[in-house]
Amino acid sequence: MQKLILFFFIFLFSINSSFGVEVYQEKNKFGLKENDKIILDAKYKKLVRLGDNSFIALKGTRYGLVDKTGKVLLDFKFSHATRMLGKFVKLKNGKGYGLYDEFGNTIISQDKDSIELLFGGMFLVNRDYKYGVVDLEGKQLIDYVADDIYMPKPNIMRVKYNNEWYEIEQVTASTLTLPSDVKNIKENDEFKITKLITSPVAASKYSLITTADYSIKIFSSISPAYEATIDELMLSQGAEAVSIFMKIGWLPKFPIVYLKNYFKILRNPANGPLSKMKEEIKQDL
């Protein structure tokens, strides 16, 4: 037992040593050290490890990506950052969301309305209110043509296309792995393809909830649109600066940017106040 514990600690030490770089804190800012030698001054508000090569860094109010030598891989121009699978980072700016790997390479371009993780190491991507699926290497498995995509189980994907629902089930595995030639996928010993006949009652409920959801969104989108506009126009000038309210160059742009954000939120079918109810009803379609 003692030998097993000793082996475990040696294993952990070897993992940390292989990375060789650690985060240190000084005056509420973070930097990087290697073998107690400073390789990056403590100047960032956050440093979050990404894979084995880099760190998500927060400078002022903007996120970027630096490698373990302190070199900037992605400039500090992103308002939001989310680590995904430990080795990818989802970043947002005025154009939308994009996905990058630990080396700063683009996996999904910076113009998407949303990027979410699916079972089987795939990403559900929304662009212009149409859904598609992208794999971990950035290869497009399903083009942006679907009205909706969701996975009720790890080995089942349901796709709504031209107002019809289709189900792809991988019967030989517990987790679905779409082939790269998914356009030519056919029912065989590995996959089962089904055109779903929706329940009239569930379809009626879904329609009513969708209508009500849109009506509520007309009012509920006011505040999110305001927040998105403030983030885009004001925080881009540096929220920590004392003179931010003196920089009034953003004021003339406010109405146009606000309307753009308002209608973008209003048109998005997946972010309404009743979206959770819609998701539950979809299970019965």
Short mmCIF file of C-alpha atoms in Angstrom, two decimals:
data_model
loop_
_atom_site.label_atom_id
_atom_site.label_comp_id
_atom_site.label_asym_id
_atom_site.label_seq_id
_atom_site.Cartn_x
_atom_site.Cartn_y
_atom_site.Cartn_z
CA MET A 1 0.00 0.00 0.00
CA GLN A 2 2.83 2.39 0.91
CA LYS A 3 4.57 1.60 -2.37
CA LEU A 4 1.35 2.35 -4.25
CA ILE A 5 0.96 5.74 -2.50
CA LEU A 6 4.63 6.57 -3.17
CA PHE A 7 4.21 5.66 -6.85
CA PHE A 8 1.11 7.87 -7.02
CA PHE A 9 2.98 10.93 -5.68
CA ILE A 10 5.93 10.28 -7.99
CA PHE A 11 3.47 10.10 -10.88
CA LEU A 12 1.85 13.41 -9.92
CA PHE A 13 5.27 15.05 -9.55
CA SER A 14 6.31 13.83 -12.99
CA ILE A 15 3.15 15.36 -14.51
CA ASN A 16 3.79 18.74 -12.91
CA SER A 17 7.48 18.60 -13.83
CA SER A 18 6.64 17.85 -17.44
CA PHE A 19 4.73 21.11 -17.67
CA GLY A 20 7.53 22.88 -15.80
CA VAL A 21 5.69 26.19 -15.35
CA GLU A 22 3.65 27.36 -12.40
CA VAL A 23 1.46 30.38 -11.71
CA TYR A 24 2.51 32.78 -8.96
CA GLN A 25 0.69 35.72 -7.38
CA GLU A 26 1.99 39.16 -6.49
CA LYS A 27 -0.12 42.17 -5.47
CA ASN A 28 -3.34 40.45 -6.63
CA LYS A 29 -1.91 39.87 -10.11
CA PHE A 30 -0.61 36.64 -11.64
CA GLY A 31 2.50 35.68 -13.57
CA LEU A 32 4.56 32.59 -14.44
CA LYS A 33 7.59 30.96 -12.88
CA GLU A 34 9.80 28.09 -13.95
CA ASN A 35 12.12 26.52 -11.37
CA ASP A 36 11.53 29.59 -9.14
CA LYS A 37 12.67 31.88 -11.98
CA ILE A 38 10.17 34.50 -13.16
CA ILE A 39 9.47 34.13 -16.86
CA LEU A 40 6.37 36.35 -16.92
CA ASP A 41 5.81 39.28 -14.58
CA ALA A 42 2.66 39.25 -12.45
CA LYS A 43 0.50 41.56 -14.58
CA TYR A 44 -2.63 39.54 -15.32
CA LYS A 45 -5.84 39.42 -13.26
CA LYS A 46 -6.30 35.75 -14.16
CA LEU A 47 -4.20 32.92 -15.56
CA VAL A 48 -6.00 29.64 -16.27
CA ARG A 49 -4.04 26.71 -17.64
CA LEU A 50 -5.08 25.47 -21.07
CA GLY A 51 -3.75 22.06 -22.01
CA ASP A 52 0.02 21.67 -21.62
CA ASN A 53 1.09 24.70 -23.60
CA SER A 54 -0.73 27.89 -22.64
CA PHE A 55 -2.87 29.96 -20.28
CA ILE A 56 -6.10 31.91 -20.67
CA ALA A 57 -5.15 35.38 -19.42
CA LEU A 58 -7.27 38.32 -18.28
CA LYS A 59 -5.75 41.76 -18.82
CA GLY A 60 -7.95 44.62 -17.65
CA THR A 61 -11.37 43.56 -18.88
CA ARG A 62 -10.25 41.55 -21.90
CA TYR A 63 -9.15 37.95 -22.34
CA GLY A 64 -6.33 36.61 -24.46
CA LEU A 65 -4.07 33.57 -24.68
CA VAL A 66 -0.40 33.36 -23.68
CA ASP A 67 1.90 30.36 -23.95
CA LYS A 68 4.05 29.02 -21.11
CA THR A 69 6.91 31.34 -22.07
CA GLY A 70 4.67 34.39 -21.75
CA LYS A 71 4.33 34.93 -25.51
CA VAL A 72 0.91 36.30 -26.53
CA LEU A 73 -0.81 33.82 -28.83
CA LEU A 74 -4.17 35.63 -29.05
CA ASP A 75 -4.48 39.37 -28.44
CA PHE A 76 -6.53 40.72 -25.54
CA LYS A 77 -9.71 41.62 -27.39
CA PHE A 78 -12.26 39.13 -26.04
CA SER A 79 -14.98 39.96 -23.51
CA HIS A 80 -15.67 36.38 -22.39
CA ALA A 81 -13.64 33.18 -22.13
CA THR A 82 -14.69 29.61 -21.31
CA ARG A 83 -12.35 26.61 -21.11
CA MET A 84 -13.73 23.52 -22.79
CA LEU A 85 -12.44 19.95 -22.37
CA GLY A 86 -9.35 21.38 -20.67
CA LYS A 87 -7.59 22.11 -23.96
CA PHE A 88 -9.92 24.42 -25.89
CA VAL A 89 -11.05 27.96 -25.14
CA LYS A 90 -14.29 29.54 -26.33
CA LEU A 91 -13.82 33.29 -26.78
CA LYS A 92 -16.34 36.04 -27.51
CA ASN A 93 -15.96 39.48 -29.06
CA GLY A 94 -18.19 41.80 -31.07
CA LYS A 95 -18.30 39.33 -33.98
CA GLY A 96 -19.51 36.41 -31.88
CA TYR A 97 -17.97 33.23 -30.46
CA GLY A 98 -14.94 31.34 -31.72
CA LEU A 99 -13.04 28.27 -30.52
CA TYR A 100 -9.25 27.91 -30.26
CA ASP A 101 -6.83 25.22 -29.16
CA GLU A 102 -3.98 25.58 -26.67
CA PHE A 103 -1.63 26.76 -29.43
CA GLY A 104 -3.91 29.59 -30.53
CA ASN A 105 -5.05 27.79 -33.68
CA THR A 106 -8.60 28.48 -34.83
CA ILE A 107 -10.88 25.45 -34.53
CA ILE A 108 -14.17 27.31 -35.12
CA SER A 109 -14.11 30.79 -36.68
CA GLN A 110 -15.09 33.89 -34.68
CA ASP A 111 -18.58 34.49 -36.10
CA LYS A 112 -20.84 32.04 -34.30
CA ASP A 113 -23.89 32.77 -32.15
CA SER A 114 -23.14 29.87 -29.80
CA ILE A 115 -20.76 26.94 -29.36
CA GLU A 116 -21.70 24.11 -26.99
CA LEU A 117 -20.24 20.70 -26.25
CA LEU A 118 -22.02 17.55 -27.40
CA PHE A 119 -21.52 13.92 -26.47
CA GLY A 120 -18.83 12.08 -28.39
CA GLY A 121 -16.32 14.93 -28.60
CA MET A 122 -18.38 17.13 -30.92
CA PHE A 123 -19.48 20.76 -30.81
CA LEU A 124 -22.99 22.04 -31.51
CA VAL A 125 -22.55 25.34 -33.33
CA ASN A 126 -25.17 27.98 -34.13
CA ARG A 127 -24.68 30.47 -36.96
CA ASP A 128 -27.42 32.80 -38.19
CA TYR A 129 -29.97 30.72 -36.19
CA LYS A 130 -29.10 27.50 -38.00
CA TYR A 131 -27.30 24.62 -36.30
CA GLY A 132 -24.36 22.50 -37.37
CA VAL A 133 -21.93 20.03 -35.83
CA VAL A 134 -18.12 20.33 -35.79
CA ASP A 135 -15.60 17.78 -34.53
CA LEU A 136 -12.58 18.44 -32.28
CA GLU A 137 -10.33 19.12 -35.27
CA GLY A 138 -12.72 21.74 -36.65
CA LYS A 139 -14.10 19.55 -39.44
CA GLN A 140 -17.70 20.33 -40.33
CA LEU A 141 -19.74 17.15 -39.83
CA ILE A 142 -23.18 18.74 -40.31
CA ASP A 143 -23.52 22.02 -42.22
CA TYR A 144 -25.44 24.99 -40.79
CA VAL A 145 -28.77 23.87 -42.22
CA ALA A 146 -30.60 22.37 -39.24
CA ASP A 147 -33.37 24.21 -37.38
CA ASP A 148 -32.53 22.29 -34.21
CA ILE A 149 -30.14 19.58 -33.01
CA TYR A 150 -30.07 17.86 -29.65
CA MET A 151 -28.96 14.54 -28.14
CA PRO A 152 -31.46 12.89 -25.76
CA LYS A 153 -28.91 10.11 -25.14
CA PRO A 154 -25.15 9.87 -25.73
CA ASN A 155 -25.66 7.55 -28.72
CA ILE A 156 -28.69 9.33 -30.25
CA MET A 157 -28.86 12.62 -32.15
CA ARG A 158 -32.06 14.26 -33.33
CA VAL A 159 -31.95 16.75 -36.17
CA LYS A 160 -34.76 19.03 -37.35
CA TYR A 161 -34.39 19.82 -41.05
CA ASN A 162 -37.07 21.40 -43.28
CA ASN A 163 -39.61 21.03 -40.44
CA GLU A 164 -39.00 17.28 -40.23
CA TRP A 165 -37.29 15.44 -37.37
CA TYR A 166 -34.68 12.75 -38.03
CA GLU A 167 -32.96 10.51 -35.50
CA ILE A 168 -29.47 9.04 -35.87
CA GLU A 169 -28.71 6.20 -33.46
CA GLN A 170 -25.39 4.42 -33.17
CA VAL A 171 -26.53 0.96 -32.15
CA THR A 172 -23.04 -0.52 -31.76
CA ALA A 173 -21.72 1.98 -29.19
CA SER A 174 -22.87 3.83 -26.09
CA THR A 175 -21.67 7.18 -27.50
CA LEU A 176 -22.40 8.52 -30.96
CA THR A 177 -19.46 9.19 -33.26
CA LEU A 178 -20.50 10.77 -36.53
CA PRO A 179 -18.43 9.77 -39.57
CA SER A 180 -16.70 12.49 -41.59
CA ASP A 181 -18.97 11.67 -44.57
CA VAL A 182 -22.14 12.10 -42.52
CA LYS A 183 -24.00 13.43 -45.61
CA ASN A 184 -23.82 9.94 -47.07
CA ILE A 185 -24.64 8.11 -43.86
CA LYS A 186 -27.02 5.19 -44.40
CA GLU A 187 -28.77 2.77 -42.13
CA ASN A 188 -26.60 -0.31 -41.55
CA ASP A 189 -25.41 -2.58 -38.75
CA GLU A 190 -23.77 0.43 -37.03
CA PHE A 191 -26.31 3.22 -37.54
CA LYS A 192 -30.09 3.37 -37.42
CA ILE A 193 -31.71 6.30 -39.24
CA THR A 194 -35.33 7.14 -38.44
CA LYS A 195 -37.70 9.83 -39.67
CA LEU A 196 -39.71 10.74 -36.59
CA ILE A 197 -43.47 11.15 -36.66
CA THR A 198 -44.11 13.89 -34.12
CA SER A 199 -46.86 13.58 -31.58
CA PRO A 200 -49.72 15.99 -32.52
CA VAL A 201 -50.31 16.87 -28.86
CA ALA A 202 -46.62 17.55 -28.18
CA ALA A 203 -46.27 19.48 -31.45
CA SER A 204 -49.26 21.64 -30.48
CA LYS A 205 -47.75 22.31 -27.04
CA TYR A 206 -44.41 23.17 -28.60
CA SER A 207 -46.06 25.61 -31.00
CA LEU A 208 -47.99 27.35 -28.20
CA ILE A 209 -44.90 27.61 -25.99
CA THR A 210 -42.87 28.98 -28.90
CA THR A 211 -45.47 31.68 -29.57
CA ALA A 212 -45.66 32.62 -25.88
CA ASP A 213 -41.87 32.57 -25.63
CA TYR A 214 -41.56 35.04 -28.50
CA SER A 215 -44.19 37.36 -26.97
CA ILE A 216 -42.35 37.45 -23.64
CA LYS A 217 -39.00 37.95 -25.35
CA ILE A 218 -40.24 41.23 -26.87
CA PHE A 219 -39.98 42.69 -23.38
CA SER A 220 -37.43 40.41 -21.72
CA SER A 221 -34.82 41.14 -24.42
CA ILE A 222 -34.60 44.81 -23.41
CA SER A 223 -32.23 44.30 -20.48
CA PRO A 224 -29.91 41.69 -22.12
CA ALA A 225 -29.61 43.91 -25.18
CA TYR A 226 -28.69 46.87 -22.97
CA GLU A 227 -26.04 44.81 -21.15
CA ALA A 228 -24.60 43.50 -24.42
CA THR A 229 -24.41 47.04 -25.78
CA ILE A 230 -22.67 48.37 -22.68
CA ASP A 231 -20.21 45.50 -22.88
CA GLU A 232 -19.50 46.10 -26.55
CA LEU A 233 -19.16 49.90 -26.45
CA MET A 234 -18.07 50.93 -22.97
CA LEU A 235 -16.05 48.03 -21.61
CA SER A 236 -14.04 47.89 -24.81
CA GLN A 237 -12.49 51.19 -23.71
CA GLY A 238 -11.36 49.72 -20.38
CA ALA A 239 -13.78 49.49 -17.48
CA GLU A 240 -11.01 50.05 -14.96
CA ALA A 241 -10.11 53.45 -16.36
CA VAL A 242 -11.34 56.34 -14.19
CA SER A 243 -12.04 58.38 -17.29
CA ILE A 244 -14.32 55.81 -18.91
CA PHE A 245 -17.40 58.03 -18.57
CA MET A 246 -15.45 60.90 -20.06
CA LYS A 247 -14.81 58.93 -23.23
CA ILE A 248 -18.14 59.64 -24.87
CA GLY A 249 -17.18 58.50 -28.35
CA TRP A 250 -19.41 55.46 -27.86
CA LEU A 251 -22.59 57.52 -27.29
CA PRO A 252 -23.53 58.17 -30.97
CA LYS A 253 -23.12 54.44 -31.70
CA PHE A 254 -25.35 53.36 -28.80
CA PRO A 255 -28.79 53.33 -30.57
CA ILE A 256 -27.53 51.40 -33.60
CA VAL A 257 -25.59 48.82 -31.59
CA TYR A 258 -28.47 48.48 -29.11
CA LEU A 259 -31.00 47.73 -31.88
CA LYS A 260 -28.59 45.24 -33.47
CA ASN A 261 -28.21 43.38 -30.17
CA TYR A 262 -31.93 43.57 -29.38
CA PHE A 263 -33.03 41.97 -32.66
CA LYS A 264 -30.24 39.43 -32.48
CA ILE A 265 -31.46 38.27 -29.06
CA LEU A 266 -35.11 38.42 -30.19
CA ARG A 267 -34.46 36.25 -33.26
CA ASN A 268 -32.44 33.62 -31.43
CA PRO A 269 -34.84 30.66 -30.94
CA ALA A 270 -32.74 29.04 -28.21
CA ASN A 271 -32.44 31.75 -25.56
CA GLY A 272 -35.99 32.67 -24.57
CA PRO A 273 -37.38 32.63 -21.02
CA LEU A 274 -39.42 29.51 -21.85
CA SER A 275 -36.57 27.68 -23.57
CA LYS A 276 -36.35 25.12 -20.76
CA MET A 277 -40.02 24.22 -21.23
CA LYS A 278 -39.43 23.90 -24.96
CA GLU A 279 -36.54 21.50 -24.31
CA GLU A 280 -38.72 19.33 -22.08
CA ILE A 281 -41.53 19.18 -24.64
CA LYS A 282 -39.05 18.20 -27.37
CA GLN A 283 -38.52 14.92 -25.55
CA ASP A 284 -42.17 14.03 -26.31
CA LEU A 285 -42.22 15.05 -29.96
#
